[in-house]
Amino acid sequence: MAAKKATESFSKSLIEEVHKWGCMKQTGVSLRYMMEFGSKPTERNLLISGQFLHKELPIRIARRAIELESLPYGLSEKPAVLKVRDWYLDSFRDLRAFPGIKDTNDEKEFTRMIKAIKVRHNNVVPMMALGVQQLKKGMDPKIVYEDLDEIHQFLDRFYMSRIGIRMLIGQHVELHNPNPPPHCVGYIHTKMSPVEVAQNASEDARAICLREYGSAPEINIYGDPRFTFPYVPTHLHLMVFELVKNSLRAVQERYMDSDRVAPPIRIIVAEGIEDVTIKVSDEGGGIARSGLPKIFTYLYSTAKNPLDEYTDLGTADTVTTMAGYGYGLPISRLYARYFGGDLQIISMEGYGTDAYLHLSRLGDSQEPLP
C-alpha cells in the first residue's frame, strides 16, 4: 500500500520513462580521463561535459529508482526507503524535463540544476540506514545476517552508483570554479600527498575521540610527505578518517580502565609502482575471526546506533560520532574500489587489527558500473 501511495505523485508516463532509461547502457569514465579532460575547462569542454551528463545521469538515476521498487523482505515499503525513491524520481524528472544543452547559457543553467540534485541526495546514506533499521525492527531476530545477502549486494551497488553520480556532478560543477586551488582539476588533486591527507584525517578522528572519551591514543605516521600522486583528496580523507576512528575507538576502549599507556596507532604510507598502500595498525584487541565477515555488511555495527526514528534527516547532515551507524567500512571499501583500489582488514584477536588501503596509482581503471 505504502509503495502505491508514493507513486501516486508521479505520473504513469514518468514511471514508464524511468523503466525505458533504466535499460540503457551506462558509460564509465576513468580518473585519468576526468583529469585530462578537465585540465582545460574551456566553454566547449564544459558544453561537451554537460551534454554527456544530460544523457548519462538519467540512465544511472533510473537504474537505482527501479531497484528501489523491488527490494526483498519488504524493504521497498519502509517509509525511509520510499523517501529516497521519491528523491531519485524527482531528480530523474528534473533531468528529463531539461531541454537539450545547445550553448553556454543552457550549460550554466544545467549546472545549477545538477548542483541542486546533488544537495537533494545529501542524506541518502543515513536515510537508507534508517530504512534498513526500520526493516530490522520488524524482522524475526532468527533471520541471520547472511540471509540478507541480497540486501547487502543491493546496497553495495546502490552506494557504488551514488559515489559515481556524485563524482560526475561534483567534478562538472567544480570545473566552473574561476579560481581553482593549485594543482586541482575539479575534485582531483594532481599532486596529492597521501601523508598530508592521512595527517589531516587522523587529526579530525582524534578530535572526535577526545570529545567522546576525554583522551585519545597517539597516532604515528610513517612515509615521505613529499611523495604525491593524482587522486581525490576528499575520498582518501573519508577512508583514512574511518579507519583511524575505528582504531582509536578499539584502543581507547581496551585501555580505558588500564594503568598502562594506550599504545599508539601507526599509519604507514608505501608507494609502489601500481599502488599506493596505506596501512593503519592498532593494538585494540582485534576482531574475532567469526566476526570478520560481518564487518563489511550494512547490518552490523559493534556500536550502538546513533540513528533512530527521531533523527531529523531532512535538515542537517548527521553529526559524526565515534561509532557511526556501521556503514563506515563497507562504504570506505566502495570508495577505494571506485578508482580501482581496495580495502582489506587483517585481524589478530587478542592483539589488534591492520587495515590495508590500496589505491591505484595509474588512474586508468574504468568506473565500476553496477
Short mmCIF file of C-alpha atoms in Angstrom, two decimals:
data_model
loop_
_atom_site.label_atom_id
_atom_site.label_comp_id
_atom_site.label_asym_id
_atom_site.label_seq_id
_atom_site.Cartn_x
_atom_site.Cartn_y
_atom_site.Cartn_z
CA MET A 1 0.00 0.00 0.00
CA ALA A 2 2.75 2.42 1.01
CA ALA A 3 4.60 1.88 -2.27
CA LYS A 4 1.41 2.63 -4.20
CA LYS A 5 0.93 5.84 -2.27
CA ALA A 6 4.41 7.06 -3.22
CA THR A 7 3.88 6.57 -6.94
CA GLU A 8 0.61 8.47 -6.98
CA SER A 9 2.55 11.74 -7.03
CA PHE A 10 4.43 10.51 -10.14
CA SER A 11 2.62 10.04 -13.43
CA LYS A 12 2.40 6.66 -15.12
CA SER A 13 4.27 8.08 -18.13
CA LEU A 14 7.17 9.15 -15.89
CA ILE A 15 7.43 5.68 -14.35
CA GLU A 16 7.39 4.18 -17.87
CA GLU A 17 10.15 6.55 -18.94
CA VAL A 18 12.21 5.58 -15.88
CA HIS A 19 11.96 1.94 -16.96
CA LYS A 20 12.93 2.83 -20.54
CA TRP A 21 16.03 4.79 -19.44
CA GLY A 22 16.97 2.17 -16.86
CA CYS A 23 17.56 -0.31 -19.72
CA MET A 24 20.07 1.96 -21.49
CA LYS A 25 23.79 1.33 -21.30
CA GLN A 26 25.83 3.33 -18.77
CA THR A 27 29.14 4.89 -19.80
CA GLY A 28 32.04 4.79 -17.35
CA VAL A 29 34.92 7.26 -17.17
CA SER A 30 38.37 6.85 -15.63
CA LEU A 31 40.18 9.10 -13.17
CA ARG A 32 42.80 9.80 -15.84
CA TYR A 33 40.15 10.80 -18.39
CA MET A 34 38.43 13.13 -15.89
CA MET A 35 41.79 14.70 -15.12
CA GLU A 36 42.92 15.16 -18.72
CA PHE A 37 39.53 16.37 -19.95
CA GLY A 38 39.08 18.76 -17.02
CA SER A 39 42.56 20.26 -17.25
CA LYS A 40 41.23 22.58 -19.99
CA PRO A 41 37.79 23.71 -18.79
CA THR A 42 37.05 25.72 -21.93
CA GLU A 43 33.45 26.65 -22.75
CA ARG A 44 33.49 23.95 -25.43
CA ASN A 45 34.67 21.27 -22.99
CA LEU A 46 32.11 22.29 -20.36
CA LEU A 47 29.44 22.09 -23.06
CA ILE A 48 30.57 18.55 -24.03
CA SER A 49 30.65 17.55 -20.35
CA GLY A 50 27.16 19.00 -19.77
CA GLN A 51 25.76 17.16 -22.80
CA PHE A 52 27.32 13.89 -21.59
CA LEU A 53 25.79 14.28 -18.10
CA HIS A 54 22.42 15.26 -19.57
CA LYS A 55 22.27 11.80 -21.14
CA GLU A 56 24.26 9.78 -18.57
CA LEU A 57 22.74 10.91 -15.26
CA PRO A 58 19.12 9.93 -16.10
CA ILE A 59 20.32 6.41 -17.02
CA ARG A 60 22.19 5.96 -13.73
CA ILE A 61 19.43 7.50 -11.62
CA ALA A 62 16.69 5.47 -13.39
CA ARG A 63 18.54 2.21 -12.63
CA ARG A 64 18.59 2.99 -8.93
CA ALA A 65 14.95 4.12 -8.86
CA ILE A 66 13.91 0.79 -10.44
CA GLU A 67 15.96 -1.22 -7.94
CA LEU A 68 14.40 0.71 -5.06
CA GLU A 69 10.97 -0.59 -6.18
CA SER A 70 11.72 -4.29 -5.77
CA LEU A 71 13.85 -4.86 -2.67
CA PRO A 72 13.50 -8.11 -0.71
CA TYR A 73 11.82 -8.53 2.72
CA GLY A 74 9.54 -5.54 2.13
CA LEU A 75 12.41 -3.04 2.39
CA SER A 76 10.90 -1.06 -0.53
CA GLU A 77 7.83 -0.34 1.61
CA LYS A 78 9.71 1.24 4.50
CA PRO A 79 8.96 4.99 4.87
CA ALA A 80 12.64 6.00 4.73
CA VAL A 81 13.23 3.98 1.54
CA LEU A 82 10.11 5.43 -0.09
CA LYS A 83 11.51 8.87 0.65
CA VAL A 84 14.81 8.01 -1.04
CA ARG A 85 12.93 6.63 -4.04
CA ASP A 86 11.00 9.91 -4.30
CA TRP A 87 14.30 11.84 -4.36
CA TYR A 88 15.53 9.65 -7.24
CA LEU A 89 12.28 10.03 -9.19
CA ASP A 90 12.28 13.81 -8.63
CA SER A 91 15.85 14.04 -9.90
CA PHE A 92 15.07 11.88 -12.93
CA ARG A 93 12.08 14.10 -13.73
CA ASP A 94 14.18 17.27 -13.39
CA LEU A 95 16.87 15.91 -15.72
CA ARG A 96 14.41 14.71 -18.35
CA ALA A 97 12.44 17.97 -18.23
CA PHE A 98 15.60 19.91 -19.04
CA PRO A 99 15.76 20.64 -22.80
CA GLY A 100 18.90 19.91 -24.84
CA ILE A 101 22.10 21.81 -23.99
CA LYS A 102 22.95 23.89 -27.06
CA ASP A 103 25.03 26.78 -25.73
CA THR A 104 26.90 28.11 -22.69
CA ASN A 105 23.78 29.60 -21.13
CA ASP A 106 21.99 26.24 -21.28
CA GLU A 107 25.05 24.59 -19.78
CA LYS A 108 25.21 27.10 -16.88
CA GLU A 109 21.52 26.56 -16.18
CA PHE A 110 22.02 22.78 -16.31
CA THR A 111 24.96 23.04 -13.89
CA ARG A 112 22.78 24.93 -11.40
CA MET A 113 20.17 22.18 -11.63
CA ILE A 114 22.55 19.24 -11.12
CA LYS A 115 24.11 21.10 -8.18
CA ALA A 116 20.63 21.20 -6.60
CA ILE A 117 20.15 17.47 -7.37
CA LYS A 118 23.40 16.68 -5.53
CA VAL A 119 22.15 18.60 -2.47
CA ARG A 120 18.77 16.82 -2.63
CA HIS A 121 20.61 13.50 -2.28
CA ASN A 122 22.94 14.58 0.57
CA ASN A 123 21.25 12.38 3.17
CA VAL A 124 20.66 9.27 1.11
CA VAL A 125 23.10 7.14 3.15
CA PRO A 126 21.65 7.86 6.62
CA MET A 127 18.13 7.69 5.20
CA MET A 128 18.77 4.23 3.72
CA ALA A 129 20.39 3.22 7.02
CA LEU A 130 17.18 4.28 8.74
CA GLY A 131 15.17 2.19 6.25
CA VAL A 132 17.30 -0.87 6.96
CA GLN A 133 16.85 -0.23 10.67
CA GLN A 134 13.06 0.04 10.23
CA LEU A 135 13.29 -3.35 8.49
CA LYS A 136 15.41 -4.92 11.23
CA LYS A 137 12.98 -3.73 13.89
CA GLY A 138 10.11 -5.69 12.44
CA MET A 139 12.15 -8.74 11.50
CA ASP A 140 12.39 -12.10 13.12
CA PRO A 141 15.69 -11.96 15.07
CA LYS A 142 16.32 -15.57 13.99
CA ILE A 143 16.98 -14.40 10.43
CA VAL A 144 20.76 -14.50 10.14
CA TYR A 145 22.58 -11.61 8.53
CA GLU A 146 24.00 -13.97 5.92
CA ASP A 147 20.42 -14.50 4.69
CA LEU A 148 20.23 -10.80 4.00
CA ASP A 149 22.90 -11.16 1.35
CA GLU A 150 20.57 -9.78 -1.31
CA ILE A 151 20.19 -6.58 0.69
CA HIS A 152 23.97 -6.25 1.14
CA GLN A 153 24.53 -6.73 -2.57
CA PHE A 154 21.85 -4.19 -3.41
CA LEU A 155 23.36 -1.62 -1.00
CA ASP A 156 26.84 -2.19 -2.45
CA ARG A 157 25.52 -1.50 -5.97
CA PHE A 158 23.38 1.38 -4.77
CA TYR A 159 26.15 3.18 -2.88
CA MET A 160 28.78 2.49 -5.55
CA SER A 161 26.47 4.07 -8.12
CA ARG A 162 25.88 7.01 -5.79
CA ILE A 163 29.64 7.60 -5.46
CA GLY A 164 29.86 7.71 -9.27
CA ILE A 165 26.90 10.07 -9.70
CA ARG A 166 28.25 12.45 -7.03
CA MET A 167 31.73 12.33 -8.51
CA LEU A 168 30.46 13.20 -12.00
CA ILE A 169 28.22 16.03 -10.79
CA GLY A 170 30.81 17.38 -8.33
CA GLN A 171 33.56 17.25 -10.95
CA HIS A 172 31.47 19.14 -13.52
CA VAL A 173 30.34 21.78 -11.02
CA GLU A 174 33.87 22.29 -9.67
CA LEU A 175 35.28 22.84 -13.18
CA HIS A 176 33.31 26.11 -13.14
CA ASN A 177 35.36 27.41 -10.21
CA PRO A 178 37.08 30.53 -11.62
CA ASN A 179 39.92 30.25 -9.04
CA PRO A 180 40.69 26.56 -8.55
CA PRO A 181 43.29 25.74 -5.85
CA PRO A 182 46.74 24.97 -7.31
CA HIS A 183 47.11 21.50 -8.89
CA CYS A 184 43.35 20.88 -8.69
CA VAL A 185 41.25 19.71 -11.63
CA GLY A 186 37.73 19.70 -10.26
CA TYR A 187 37.71 17.23 -7.36
CA ILE A 188 41.04 15.72 -8.42
CA HIS A 189 44.31 16.91 -6.90
CA THR A 190 47.09 16.16 -9.38
CA LYS A 191 49.79 16.38 -6.69
CA MET A 192 48.07 14.97 -3.62
CA SER A 193 50.32 13.99 -0.72
CA PRO A 194 48.79 10.87 0.91
CA VAL A 195 50.84 11.52 4.07
CA GLU A 196 49.38 15.02 4.37
CA VAL A 197 45.81 13.80 3.83
CA ALA A 198 46.40 11.00 6.38
CA GLN A 199 47.64 13.61 8.90
CA ASN A 200 44.53 15.77 8.45
CA ALA A 201 42.15 12.81 8.62
CA SER A 202 43.92 11.48 11.75
CA GLU A 203 43.68 14.85 13.50
CA ASP A 204 39.94 15.01 12.72
CA ALA A 205 39.36 11.47 14.04
CA ARG A 206 41.46 12.14 17.13
CA ALA A 207 39.46 15.31 17.89
CA ILE A 208 36.24 13.25 17.92
CA CYS A 209 37.86 10.62 20.16
CA LEU A 210 38.97 13.37 22.60
CA ARG A 211 35.47 14.81 22.59
CA GLU A 212 33.82 11.46 23.32
CA TYR A 213 36.31 9.86 25.72
CA GLY A 214 38.28 12.77 27.14
CA SER A 215 41.56 11.27 25.90
CA ALA A 216 42.92 9.67 22.74
CA PRO A 217 45.85 7.41 21.78
CA GLU A 218 48.77 8.94 19.87
CA ILE A 219 48.98 8.45 16.10
CA ASN A 220 52.34 7.99 14.37
CA ILE A 221 52.57 8.40 10.60
CA TYR A 222 55.45 6.96 8.55
CA GLY A 223 56.07 7.82 4.89
CA ASP A 224 57.53 10.54 2.67
CA PRO A 225 55.38 13.69 2.91
CA ARG A 226 56.88 14.94 -0.38
CA PHE A 227 55.51 11.97 -2.35
CA THR A 228 52.43 12.93 -4.41
CA PHE A 229 50.12 11.29 -6.96
CA PRO A 230 46.78 12.24 -8.58
CA TYR A 231 43.72 11.28 -6.53
CA VAL A 232 40.57 12.71 -4.96
CA PRO A 233 41.58 14.04 -1.50
CA THR A 234 38.00 14.05 -0.14
CA HIS A 235 37.70 10.31 -0.89
CA LEU A 236 41.03 9.49 0.75
CA HIS A 237 40.23 11.68 3.76
CA LEU A 238 36.92 9.85 4.26
CA MET A 239 38.57 6.41 4.10
CA VAL A 240 41.54 7.17 6.39
CA PHE A 241 39.29 9.04 8.83
CA GLU A 242 37.03 5.97 9.09
CA LEU A 243 39.90 3.51 9.61
CA VAL A 244 41.65 5.68 12.19
CA LYS A 245 38.38 6.34 14.02
CA ASN A 246 37.77 2.58 14.32
CA SER A 247 41.32 2.01 15.60
CA LEU A 248 41.10 4.87 18.11
CA ARG A 249 37.84 3.51 19.46
CA ALA A 250 39.20 -0.04 19.80
CA VAL A 251 42.39 1.08 21.59
CA GLN A 252 40.59 3.63 23.76
CA GLU A 253 38.01 1.10 24.94
CA ARG A 254 40.63 -1.56 25.56
CA TYR A 255 42.88 0.68 27.67
CA MET A 256 40.26 2.94 29.25
CA ASP A 257 40.42 1.34 32.70
CA SER A 258 44.03 0.22 32.46
CA ASP A 259 47.07 1.75 34.20
CA ARG A 260 49.11 1.16 31.06
CA VAL A 261 49.56 3.89 28.47
CA ALA A 262 47.46 3.19 25.38
CA PRO A 263 49.78 2.11 22.52
CA PRO A 264 49.89 4.46 19.51
CA ILE A 265 48.14 3.82 16.21
CA ARG A 266 50.61 3.51 13.35
CA ILE A 267 49.92 4.64 9.80
CA ILE A 268 52.38 3.59 7.10
CA VAL A 269 52.21 5.05 3.59
CA ALA A 270 54.04 3.00 0.94
CA GLU A 271 54.45 3.94 -2.71
CA GLY A 272 54.56 1.08 -5.20
CA ILE A 273 54.61 1.22 -8.99
CA GLU A 274 50.95 0.20 -9.35
CA ASP A 275 49.52 1.02 -5.94
CA VAL A 276 49.89 3.41 -3.07
CA THR A 277 49.12 1.43 0.09
CA ILE A 278 48.19 2.91 3.44
CA LYS A 279 48.30 0.58 6.43
CA VAL A 280 46.54 1.54 9.67
CA SER A 281 47.67 -0.67 12.57
CA ASP A 282 46.29 -0.73 16.08
CA GLU A 283 46.65 -2.79 19.24
CA GLY A 284 42.98 -2.54 20.14
CA GLY A 285 42.43 -6.24 20.79
CA GLY A 286 41.42 -7.26 17.28
CA ILE A 287 38.24 -8.83 15.96
CA ALA A 288 37.24 -12.49 16.40
CA ARG A 289 37.66 -14.46 13.17
CA SER A 290 33.96 -15.33 13.22
CA GLY A 291 33.14 -11.60 13.26
CA LEU A 292 35.37 -10.67 10.32
CA PRO A 293 32.88 -11.47 7.50
CA LYS A 294 30.34 -9.20 9.20
CA ILE A 295 32.47 -6.06 9.28
CA PHE A 296 31.71 -5.24 5.65
CA THR A 297 27.96 -5.71 5.97
CA TYR A 298 25.48 -2.88 6.38
CA LEU A 299 23.52 -4.57 9.12
CA TYR A 300 26.25 -4.93 11.67
CA SER A 301 27.92 -2.49 13.98
CA THR A 302 29.61 -3.20 17.27
CA ALA A 303 28.45 0.20 18.48
CA LYS A 304 25.01 1.36 19.43
CA ASN A 305 23.25 3.01 16.55
CA PRO A 306 23.10 6.82 16.78
CA LEU A 307 20.34 6.89 14.17
CA ASP A 308 16.81 6.47 15.36
CA GLU A 309 13.30 7.21 14.27
CA TYR A 310 13.57 10.70 15.72
CA THR A 311 16.65 11.77 13.82
CA ASP A 312 15.59 14.61 11.56
CA LEU A 313 17.45 13.81 8.37
CA GLY A 314 15.66 16.45 6.39
CA THR A 315 17.68 19.30 7.80
CA ALA A 316 21.35 18.91 8.56
CA ASP A 317 23.98 16.31 7.79
CA THR A 318 24.09 13.90 10.69
CA VAL A 319 26.68 14.54 13.36
CA THR A 320 29.69 12.26 13.21
CA THR A 321 30.11 10.13 16.29
CA MET A 322 32.89 7.69 17.09
CA ALA A 323 30.61 4.79 16.28
CA GLY A 324 28.72 5.92 13.21
CA TYR A 325 25.93 3.68 12.00
CA GLY A 326 28.07 0.74 10.98
CA TYR A 327 28.47 1.87 7.37
CA GLY A 328 32.00 3.25 7.56
CA LEU A 329 33.92 0.16 6.46
CA PRO A 330 31.69 -1.08 3.63
CA ILE A 331 31.39 2.43 2.19
CA SER A 332 35.13 3.09 2.53
CA ARG A 333 35.79 -0.10 0.58
CA LEU A 334 33.47 1.12 -2.19
CA TYR A 335 35.34 4.45 -2.38
CA ALA A 336 38.62 2.51 -2.69
CA ARG A 337 37.20 0.24 -5.40
CA TYR A 338 35.63 3.13 -7.33
CA PHE A 339 39.04 4.13 -8.68
CA GLY A 340 40.46 0.60 -8.92
CA GLY A 341 41.77 0.15 -5.35
CA ASP A 342 40.61 -1.99 -2.43
CA LEU A 343 40.40 -2.24 1.35
CA GLN A 344 41.38 -5.32 3.35
CA ILE A 345 41.20 -5.92 7.09
CA ILE A 346 43.51 -8.44 8.78
CA SER A 347 42.97 -9.04 12.46
CA MET A 348 44.73 -10.82 15.33
CA GLU A 349 42.20 -11.49 18.03
CA GLY A 350 43.73 -10.63 21.40
CA TYR A 351 46.18 -8.17 19.85
CA GLY A 352 44.92 -5.77 17.18
CA THR A 353 43.90 -5.04 13.63
CA ASP A 354 45.68 -3.99 10.44
CA ALA A 355 43.75 -2.28 7.68
CA TYR A 356 45.35 -2.17 4.23
CA LEU A 357 44.01 0.55 1.95
CA HIS A 358 45.22 0.06 -1.62
CA LEU A 359 44.86 3.00 -4.03
CA SER A 360 45.52 2.54 -7.73
CA ARG A 361 48.29 4.88 -8.84
CA LEU A 362 47.67 4.55 -12.54
CA GLY A 363 44.18 6.07 -12.58
CA ASP A 364 43.15 4.34 -15.80
CA SER A 365 40.70 1.78 -14.45
CA GLN A 366 37.10 2.43 -15.56
CA GLU A 367 34.43 3.27 -13.02
CA PRO A 368 32.60 0.14 -11.81
CA LEU A 369 29.05 0.48 -13.16
CA PRO A 370 26.54 -1.55 -11.14
#
